[in-house]
Amino acid sequence: MAETYLNYIGGHWVPSSTGETYRNTNPARPDEVIGEFQRSGPSDVDAAVTAAARAQDEWRRTPAPLRGEIIARATRMLVERKPELAETITREMGKVLVDSGYDVQGAITSGEYMAGEGRRMFGDTVPSGLPNRLAMTVRDPVGVVAIITPWNLPMLMPAWKLFPALVCGNTVVVKPAEDTPHAAVRLFQILEEAGVPPGVANLVTGYGPEAGQPLVDHPGIDMVSFTGSRTVGKQIAVSAGGELKHVSLEMGGKNALIVLDDADLDEAVTGALWGGFSTAGQRCTASSRLVVDRRVADKVVEALVEGMSALVVGDGLDPETNVGPLINAKQLERVHAYTGIGVDEGAELVIGGEKLGDELGGGYFYSPTLFDHASPDMRIAQEEIFGPTITVIRVDGDEEAIAVANGTRYGLSAAVYTRDTARALRAVAELKAGLVYLNAPTIGSEIHLPFGGTKDTGNGHRESGTAAIEQFTETKTVFLDYSGTLQRAHIDEPTGDAPA
Ligand code: NAD
């Protein structure tokens, strides 16, 4: 009998108001049930938002260093439990253990950084234009924050929003992806043990339209922090923006890894294999397009095929595996449909393009797939596939490489392989992306640096590091006048003119 997991609202583990649950299974072995999770609806969301609103004043008045100390305690538990948490993620989401370890480590590093932020959270002290006056900024929390996350980074994503939101004094309601609620439950068990007060952090599991949308629409929500698809993000921007809520969106990518003709080709191919196929390509930053100088393209494709042939597809718990399953049957069909689209568009299918479930015990496995001779306007070169598919586009020279890299609606991550510093720096200047890597693939940002994308990838915010503190606070400008008289800014300010 599968275990049943509950929502966490107001400091209590509770079932959904309708009593309905849904079943979560292992994508490598769909017969293996992970557990039954609450299928929440609007009344559960309302209870969670109400609990968060009630807890708001006390939490925002709790000194930030103390809030940071609670986060530090939770982080220490994440460190102790890292191996078992990584296994939980692999069972639920499929990716190989090393990728799941990265996922937990991202949560840990975020916790470490944000715990320290409790003793920083700097404002500015600036000179006033008037004498005997102090001018400064302090930070207030935004209020009650809705956190909505995707399934591909089941622990890192909730954590890297939760920790900065909490240290800044916000209270939160988290709605994790329906495919990965177990990692979120484990994270909330840790928050509870670490002493996060009742109501400060709440968890509601369930489906997007049934639990996510009511959360976005709830009048008690002051801010929505969302990571997921462009389609859903746009919808959230309209509904939450219409109510003038703060909205932070991180969405898809179609990231280009550029190989210039002078690149170290072994290094570039190793980078492309990691960037394209780790997490089975289910990364917003995946190196899904290879933009290769025509003069070296044959060599690159040949080496890629060799590297891809050696990749082992299988259960992520098996240490021999390089590429785990896709998240669910729908995603498998979607990725396979793109193979058909690529073939119909006239790109050359070099290797892969097959469902492997029958050979591998019925899981949602897909073979690493390579398209060559794609043109930049093909759908496989424009749309996010979110699977183990790399599309090669051959170009003539640096200028065309950069134009092709910039030629999609997305602007998340880009990479350039070259040995020439001047060519590298010209590319950095021209690439329209939130992240640029030189001689490294498009994946693997670090938690103390800003993360996010331009164009349709985001709406101008950045996650992580100090950027997250900006996102989760309101700036309050404070003037302290000790002149003992009325001083009028821009009227009574000394001008420096010589007295008449
Ligand atoms: P998704 O948009 O389908 O779902 C994301 C979350 O939104 C889930 O929790 C889902 O339940 C919820 N949701 C769905 N409909 C909703 C609605 N109407 N209202 C409110 N919430 C709703 O995305 P996904 O399939 O889980 O994740 C894959 C996508 O996430 C890809 O596009 C990927 O590029 C993107 N992603 C982006 C980043 C980034 O930082 N830019 C990181 C990871 C993933």
XYZ file of C-alpha atoms and ligand atoms in Angstrom:
544
model
C 0.000 0.000 0.000
C 1.496 3.332 -1.072
C 2.192 5.927 1.589
C -0.035 9.022 1.598
C 1.619 12.421 1.929
C -0.192 15.503 3.210
C -0.194 19.245 2.659
C 1.582 21.419 5.228
C -0.611 24.342 6.275
C -0.298 26.532 9.363
C 2.220 24.158 10.928
C 0.046 21.028 10.473
C 0.167 18.144 8.022
C -3.364 18.022 6.615
C -5.301 16.247 3.841
C -6.954 18.192 1.020
C -10.436 19.449 1.848
C -12.005 17.092 -0.696
C -9.939 14.142 0.511
C -8.784 13.577 -3.072
C -5.272 12.373 -3.804
C -3.255 11.575 -6.922
C -0.632 8.887 -7.527
C 2.988 9.686 -8.245
C 5.147 7.026 -9.909
C 8.797 6.411 -10.806
C 9.409 7.357 -14.477
C 12.068 4.641 -14.810
C 9.611 2.013 -13.550
C 6.072 3.387 -13.853
C 4.674 0.441 -11.859
C 6.593 1.640 -8.793
C 4.412 4.004 -6.815
C 6.208 6.815 -4.973
C 3.124 7.761 -3.003
C -0.323 9.317 -2.938
C -0.258 13.102 -2.763
C -2.979 15.618 -1.977
C -4.952 16.816 -4.975
C -5.547 20.293 -3.606
C -8.120 22.807 -4.766
C -9.138 26.408 -4.079
C -10.216 25.834 -0.456
C -6.837 24.282 0.427
C -5.105 27.204 -1.259
C -7.297 29.598 0.707
C -6.378 27.880 3.996
C -2.672 28.082 3.130
C -2.789 31.746 2.104
C -4.783 32.600 5.224
C -2.187 30.845 7.415
C 0.640 32.682 5.637
C -1.110 36.044 6.013
C -1.684 35.426 9.739
C 1.986 34.592 10.263
C 3.226 37.592 8.285
C 3.538 40.310 10.937
C 5.308 38.187 13.513
C 7.736 36.780 10.950
C 8.595 40.148 9.434
C 9.265 41.479 12.945
C 11.558 38.536 13.739
C 15.120 39.857 13.407
C 16.613 38.854 10.071
C 19.682 37.184 11.701
C 17.288 34.900 13.600
C 15.407 34.100 10.389
C 18.803 33.312 8.882
C 19.668 31.013 11.798
C 16.556 28.898 11.154
C 17.570 28.625 7.485
C 21.082 27.617 8.589
C 19.580 24.808 10.711
C 17.534 23.567 7.753
C 20.639 23.711 5.572
C 22.627 21.559 7.990
C 19.874 18.926 7.784
C 20.016 19.054 3.996
C 23.754 18.385 4.209
C 23.273 15.405 6.544
C 20.519 13.918 4.399
C 21.977 14.705 0.978
C 22.449 11.059 -0.179
C 18.915 9.961 0.767
C 17.393 13.148 -0.654
C 19.256 12.607 -3.932
C 17.828 9.100 -4.082
C 14.320 10.439 -3.422
C 14.753 12.820 -6.362
C 16.063 10.126 -8.702
C 13.167 7.780 -7.851
C 10.601 10.477 -8.352
C 12.058 12.370 -11.295
C 14.362 9.891 -13.009
C 17.612 11.789 -13.409
C 20.885 10.096 -12.526
C 22.163 10.295 -8.956
C 24.942 12.746 -9.763
C 22.339 15.167 -11.186
C 20.110 14.672 -8.152
C 23.117 15.371 -5.921
C 23.557 18.663 -7.791
C 19.886 19.408 -7.127
C 20.269 18.927 -3.350
C 23.623 20.735 -3.334
C 21.983 23.714 -5.055
C 19.460 23.832 -2.202
C 22.287 23.567 0.342
C 24.366 26.309 -1.244
C 21.325 28.548 -1.498
C 20.585 27.910 2.196
C 24.161 28.749 3.169
C 24.136 31.956 1.183
C 20.707 33.099 2.360
C 21.349 32.227 6.023
C 24.267 34.681 5.888
C 22.075 37.234 4.184
C 20.196 37.503 7.493
C 23.220 39.472 8.745
C 23.661 41.507 5.531
C 20.544 42.446 3.569
C 22.202 45.760 2.931
C 20.452 49.013 2.285
C 22.154 52.228 1.172
C 23.163 55.196 3.286
C 23.562 58.235 1.033
C 24.283 61.930 1.587
C 21.238 64.144 1.815
C 21.046 67.383 -0.170
C 19.999 69.130 3.048
C 22.126 69.694 6.144
C 21.439 67.810 9.383
C 19.611 65.044 7.614
C 20.306 61.339 7.133
C 19.034 59.527 4.057
C 18.986 55.758 3.738
C 17.130 52.737 2.441
C 15.918 49.723 4.396
C 14.296 46.541 3.127
C 10.798 45.323 3.923
C 9.352 41.968 2.838
C 6.851 42.003 -0.035
C 4.310 40.024 2.046
C 2.751 36.675 1.156
C 4.543 35.008 -1.736
C 3.230 32.232 -3.983
C 6.052 29.962 -5.169
C 5.265 27.749 -8.164
C 7.966 25.401 -9.427
C 8.688 22.903 -12.251
C 9.664 19.241 -11.926
C 13.162 19.242 -13.386
C 14.903 20.601 -10.260
C 12.530 19.351 -7.555
C 14.539 20.496 -4.530
C 16.754 23.285 -5.830
C 13.869 25.232 -7.362
C 11.597 25.465 -4.290
C 14.676 26.046 -2.071
C 16.259 28.825 -4.089
C 13.003 30.750 -3.965
C 12.005 29.784 -0.405
C 15.247 30.632 1.357
C 15.593 34.204 0.056
C 11.846 34.801 0.453
C 11.966 33.649 4.087
C 15.149 35.438 5.109
C 13.629 38.656 3.733
C 10.646 38.207 6.068
C 8.009 37.020 3.605
C 5.683 34.151 4.362
C 5.102 31.681 1.528
C 2.824 29.129 -0.055
C 4.631 26.625 -2.272
C 2.881 24.702 -5.054
C 5.455 22.235 -6.419
C 5.136 20.501 -9.792
C 2.611 17.667 -9.778
C 5.308 15.203 -10.947
C 7.712 15.904 -8.054
C 5.800 16.543 -4.822
C 7.861 14.085 -2.759
C 11.036 16.198 -2.847
C 8.967 19.203 -1.738
C 7.422 17.228 1.148
C 10.929 16.181 2.260
C 12.060 19.808 2.159
C 9.071 20.900 4.253
C 9.712 18.150 6.821
C 13.150 19.697 7.221
C 11.766 23.243 7.498
C 9.409 22.062 10.239
C 12.223 20.313 12.145
C 14.454 23.359 11.761
C 11.870 25.465 13.586
C 10.191 27.513 10.860
C 7.166 28.856 12.789
C 3.638 27.665 11.880
C 2.166 29.471 8.878
C 5.465 30.943 7.694
C 5.976 28.277 5.011
C 3.038 26.313 3.629
C 2.885 23.518 1.067
C -0.034 22.669 -1.201
C 0.414 19.844 -3.705
C -1.696 19.250 -6.790
C -2.223 20.200 -10.419
C -1.546 23.559 -12.019
C -5.065 24.588 -13.032
C -6.629 23.229 -9.806
C -4.112 24.453 -7.194
C -1.656 26.742 -9.010
C -4.143 29.055 -10.691
C -6.264 29.663 -7.540
C -3.025 30.460 -5.720
C -2.020 33.034 -8.342
C -5.531 34.507 -8.286
C -5.909 34.600 -4.481
C -6.328 38.209 -3.280
C -4.112 37.469 -0.252
C -1.081 36.887 -2.498
C 1.288 39.851 -2.894
C 3.851 38.244 -5.170
C 4.107 35.261 -7.501
C 7.508 33.689 -8.095
C 7.159 31.220 -10.954
C 9.535 28.956 -12.851
C 8.134 26.827 -15.641
C 6.963 26.939 -19.224
C 6.464 30.068 -21.283
C 2.801 29.211 -21.877
C 1.927 29.034 -18.181
C 4.207 31.953 -17.304
C 2.443 34.204 -19.778
C -0.913 33.237 -18.325
C 0.338 34.058 -14.812
C 1.748 37.391 -15.999
C -1.704 38.348 -17.258
C -3.733 37.209 -14.258
C -1.344 38.326 -11.490
C -0.247 41.451 -13.376
C -3.896 42.437 -13.773
C -4.115 42.618 -9.978
C -0.801 44.526 -9.751
C 0.895 41.712 -7.834
C 4.653 41.445 -8.078
C 5.429 38.760 -10.644
C 8.785 37.086 -11.211
C 8.929 34.656 -14.132
C 11.664 32.274 -15.248
C 10.694 30.318 -18.309
C 12.101 28.313 -21.187
C 15.289 28.356 -23.215
C 16.658 27.253 -26.581
C 20.271 27.645 -25.663
C 23.045 27.755 -28.229
C 26.476 26.267 -27.725
C 28.678 27.886 -30.369
C 31.796 26.104 -31.637
C 34.118 28.462 -33.518
C 36.660 27.077 -35.971
C 39.635 27.555 -33.597
C 37.997 25.779 -30.645
C 39.471 22.845 -28.795
C 37.058 20.390 -30.380
C 37.465 17.646 -27.771
C 36.594 20.124 -25.057
C 33.634 21.468 -27.050
C 32.223 17.996 -27.707
C 32.659 16.939 -24.065
C 30.857 20.136 -23.080
C 28.047 19.535 -25.576
C 27.506 15.972 -24.334
C 27.182 17.204 -20.735
C 25.163 20.298 -21.640
C 22.822 18.447 -23.985
C 22.208 15.135 -22.282
C 22.568 15.514 -18.527
C 19.133 15.330 -16.888
C 18.159 13.794 -20.282
C 18.144 17.318 -21.726
C 15.375 18.389 -19.331
C 17.147 21.555 -18.221
C 15.995 25.079 -19.000
C 19.660 25.792 -19.776
C 20.264 22.614 -21.849
C 22.658 22.999 -24.790
C 19.886 22.121 -27.217
C 21.373 23.913 -30.272
C 24.927 23.433 -31.477
C 25.912 26.307 -33.715
C 29.083 25.071 -35.406
C 31.475 26.720 -37.836
C 31.139 24.794 -41.100
C 34.935 24.276 -41.286
C 34.924 22.045 -38.192
C 31.355 20.746 -38.282
C 32.111 17.296 -39.758
C 34.660 16.617 -37.035
C 32.316 17.860 -34.289
C 29.403 15.741 -35.505
C 31.592 12.664 -35.850
C 32.955 13.050 -32.304
C 29.489 13.731 -30.947
C 28.118 10.566 -32.498
C 30.964 8.623 -30.948
C 30.313 10.192 -27.550
C 26.571 9.694 -27.795
C 26.947 6.033 -28.732
C 28.776 5.497 -25.455
C 26.032 7.092 -23.317
C 24.185 4.537 -21.228
C 20.435 5.096 -20.988
C 18.725 3.532 -17.991
C 17.527 3.802 -14.408
C 19.112 6.825 -12.742
C 19.800 4.774 -9.599
C 22.231 2.587 -11.556
C 25.696 4.165 -11.277
C 26.472 3.094 -14.871
C 23.652 5.232 -16.277
C 24.359 8.543 -18.018
C 20.859 9.368 -19.250
C 17.758 8.635 -17.183
C 14.134 8.542 -18.340
C 11.954 11.490 -19.294
C 9.576 12.689 -16.626
C 6.329 11.159 -17.913
C 4.546 9.529 -20.844
C 3.341 12.887 -22.181
C 6.864 14.305 -22.279
C 8.088 11.140 -24.014
C 5.450 11.581 -26.725
C 6.306 15.255 -27.076
C 10.031 14.614 -27.517
C 9.315 11.838 -30.022
C 6.920 14.107 -31.920
C 9.771 16.622 -32.340
C 11.883 13.885 -33.933
C 9.124 13.449 -36.514
C 8.912 17.210 -36.984
C 12.686 17.451 -37.558
C 12.609 14.672 -40.161
C 9.616 16.270 -41.930
C 11.392 19.641 -41.929
C 14.327 18.059 -43.788
C 16.993 18.028 -41.065
C 19.246 14.960 -41.051
C 18.531 12.561 -38.183
C 22.056 11.302 -37.477
C 21.507 9.095 -34.435
C 18.754 8.299 -31.936
C 15.109 9.219 -32.290
C 13.789 6.092 -30.589
C 11.664 5.248 -27.598
C 13.535 2.693 -25.518
C 10.889 1.743 -22.963
C 10.267 -1.755 -24.325
C 13.926 -2.727 -23.948
C 14.264 -1.050 -20.559
C 11.329 -2.337 -18.545
C 8.614 0.081 -19.618
C 10.113 3.382 -18.401
C 9.912 6.644 -20.328
C 13.341 6.274 -21.924
C 14.436 8.029 -25.095
C 17.642 7.597 -27.036
C 20.019 10.571 -27.228
C 19.174 12.171 -30.558
C 21.176 14.304 -32.972
C 19.928 16.347 -35.902
C 22.428 17.841 -38.339
C 22.087 20.323 -41.222
C 19.142 22.057 -39.564
C 18.316 25.555 -40.694
C 17.877 28.180 -37.972
C 14.177 28.707 -38.673
C 13.128 25.054 -38.314
C 10.891 24.249 -35.371
C 13.528 21.889 -33.925
C 15.904 24.875 -33.916
C 13.382 27.314 -32.449
C 11.148 25.471 -29.973
C 12.106 24.076 -26.593
C 12.032 20.264 -26.872
C 13.082 19.577 -23.261
C 14.538 16.167 -24.022
C 17.791 14.502 -25.114
C 17.811 16.092 -28.566
C 20.575 18.293 -29.960
C 20.119 20.213 -33.200
C 23.251 21.144 -35.155
C 23.160 24.298 -37.280
C 26.213 24.863 -39.500
C 27.316 28.469 -39.999
C 29.983 30.495 -41.816
C 32.001 32.505 -39.312
C 31.471 34.263 -36.003
C 28.953 36.839 -37.104
C 26.515 34.285 -38.466
C 27.071 32.100 -35.378
C 26.024 34.915 -33.086
C 23.068 35.927 -35.269
C 21.809 32.337 -35.230
C 22.365 32.022 -31.468
C 20.365 35.207 -30.923
C 17.675 34.216 -33.421
C 15.080 32.672 -31.095
C 12.442 34.139 -28.807
C 14.384 32.892 -25.758
C 17.462 34.391 -24.083
C 18.500 32.196 -21.178
C 21.995 30.771 -21.681
C 24.666 30.694 -24.396
C 28.149 29.196 -24.675
C 31.123 29.884 -26.933
C 34.091 27.610 -27.523
C 37.145 29.396 -28.903
C 40.825 29.804 -28.040
C 40.838 33.465 -29.079
C 40.095 35.939 -26.277
C 39.100 38.757 -28.631
C 36.600 36.574 -30.493
C 35.269 35.326 -27.153
C 34.768 38.815 -25.771
C 33.102 40.038 -28.965
C 30.648 37.149 -28.608
C 30.011 38.005 -24.947
C 29.195 41.567 -25.989
C 26.793 40.493 -28.742
C 24.956 37.520 -27.224
C 21.456 38.303 -25.977
C 21.299 35.943 -23.026
C 21.151 36.161 -19.248
C 24.061 33.713 -18.884
C 27.115 33.355 -21.105
C 29.772 30.667 -20.712
C 33.186 30.661 -22.382
C 34.631 27.213 -23.031
C 31.990 25.622 -20.827
C 28.508 24.320 -21.692
C 25.300 26.274 -21.155
C 24.327 24.537 -17.885
C 25.605 24.812 -14.322
C 25.187 28.286 -12.879
C 26.366 29.060 -9.335
C 24.035 30.047 -6.540
C 25.751 33.291 -5.491
C 25.427 34.781 -8.979
C 22.294 36.104 -10.644
C 20.357 33.601 -12.750
C 17.745 34.320 -15.401
C 17.119 35.162 -19.001
C 16.298 37.904 -21.460
C 13.496 38.164 -24.032
C 10.729 35.567 -23.568
C 12.702 33.630 -20.959
C 11.869 36.053 -18.189
C 10.294 39.336 -17.215
C 13.400 41.187 -16.097
C 14.061 39.588 -12.730
C 16.985 37.430 -11.683
C 17.052 34.603 -9.152
C 19.839 33.765 -6.723
C 22.494 35.801 -4.958
C 21.812 39.442 -4.212
C 19.367 39.577 -7.145
C 17.000 37.351 -5.149
C 17.095 39.786 -2.231
C 16.050 42.560 -4.623
C 13.185 40.411 -5.839
C 11.798 39.487 -2.442
C 11.988 42.909 -0.786
C 10.384 46.300 -1.076
C 12.786 49.198 -0.680
C 11.791 51.794 1.888
C 13.547 55.158 1.639
C 13.982 56.821 5.042
C 14.845 60.469 5.823
C 15.901 61.418 9.358
C 15.847 65.186 9.816
C 17.549 66.497 12.970
C 17.760 70.160 11.907
C 14.923 71.201 14.202
C 13.290 73.182 11.424
C 11.294 72.583 8.244
C 13.682 71.825 5.379
C 12.196 71.502 1.896
C 14.027 69.206 -0.522
C 14.965 70.842 -3.842
C 13.742 74.203 -2.486
C 15.877 74.891 0.565
C 18.926 72.931 -0.576
C 22.138 74.970 -0.465
C 23.080 75.677 -4.104
C 26.717 76.609 -3.713
C 26.069 80.058 -5.309
C 27.993 82.900 -3.709
C 25.728 84.824 -1.260
C 24.331 88.064 -2.751
P 4.859 24.076 -16.407
O 4.754 25.486 -16.815
O 3.956 23.084 -17.058
O 4.600 23.915 -14.849
C 5.326 24.668 -13.912
C 4.498 24.801 -12.656
O 3.360 25.611 -12.939
C 3.962 23.486 -12.095
O 4.001 23.518 -10.689
C 2.531 23.486 -12.572
O 1.665 22.725 -11.779
C 2.190 24.951 -12.477
N 1.048 25.384 -13.309
C 0.590 24.825 -14.452
N -0.486 25.518 -14.889
C -0.694 26.523 -14.016
C -1.631 27.582 -13.931
N -2.589 27.730 -14.856
N -1.535 28.454 -12.915
C -0.563 28.327 -11.987
N 0.344 27.327 -12.007
C 0.286 26.442 -12.999
O 6.390 23.658 -16.590
P 7.067 22.259 -16.338
O 6.679 21.351 -17.443
O 6.822 21.811 -14.932
O 8.622 22.638 -16.441
C 9.307 22.719 -17.632
C 9.494 24.163 -18.045
O 10.150 24.883 -17.011
C 10.399 24.316 -19.259
O 9.849 25.264 -20.127
C 11.697 24.818 -18.661
O 12.512 25.560 -19.550
C 11.203 25.662 -17.550
N 12.263 25.894 -16.572
C 12.813 27.140 -16.519
C 13.828 27.410 -15.632
C 14.432 28.799 -15.551
O 14.997 29.131 -14.515
N 14.348 29.611 -16.570
C 14.296 26.403 -14.778
C 13.718 25.141 -14.852
C 12.685 24.903 -15.755
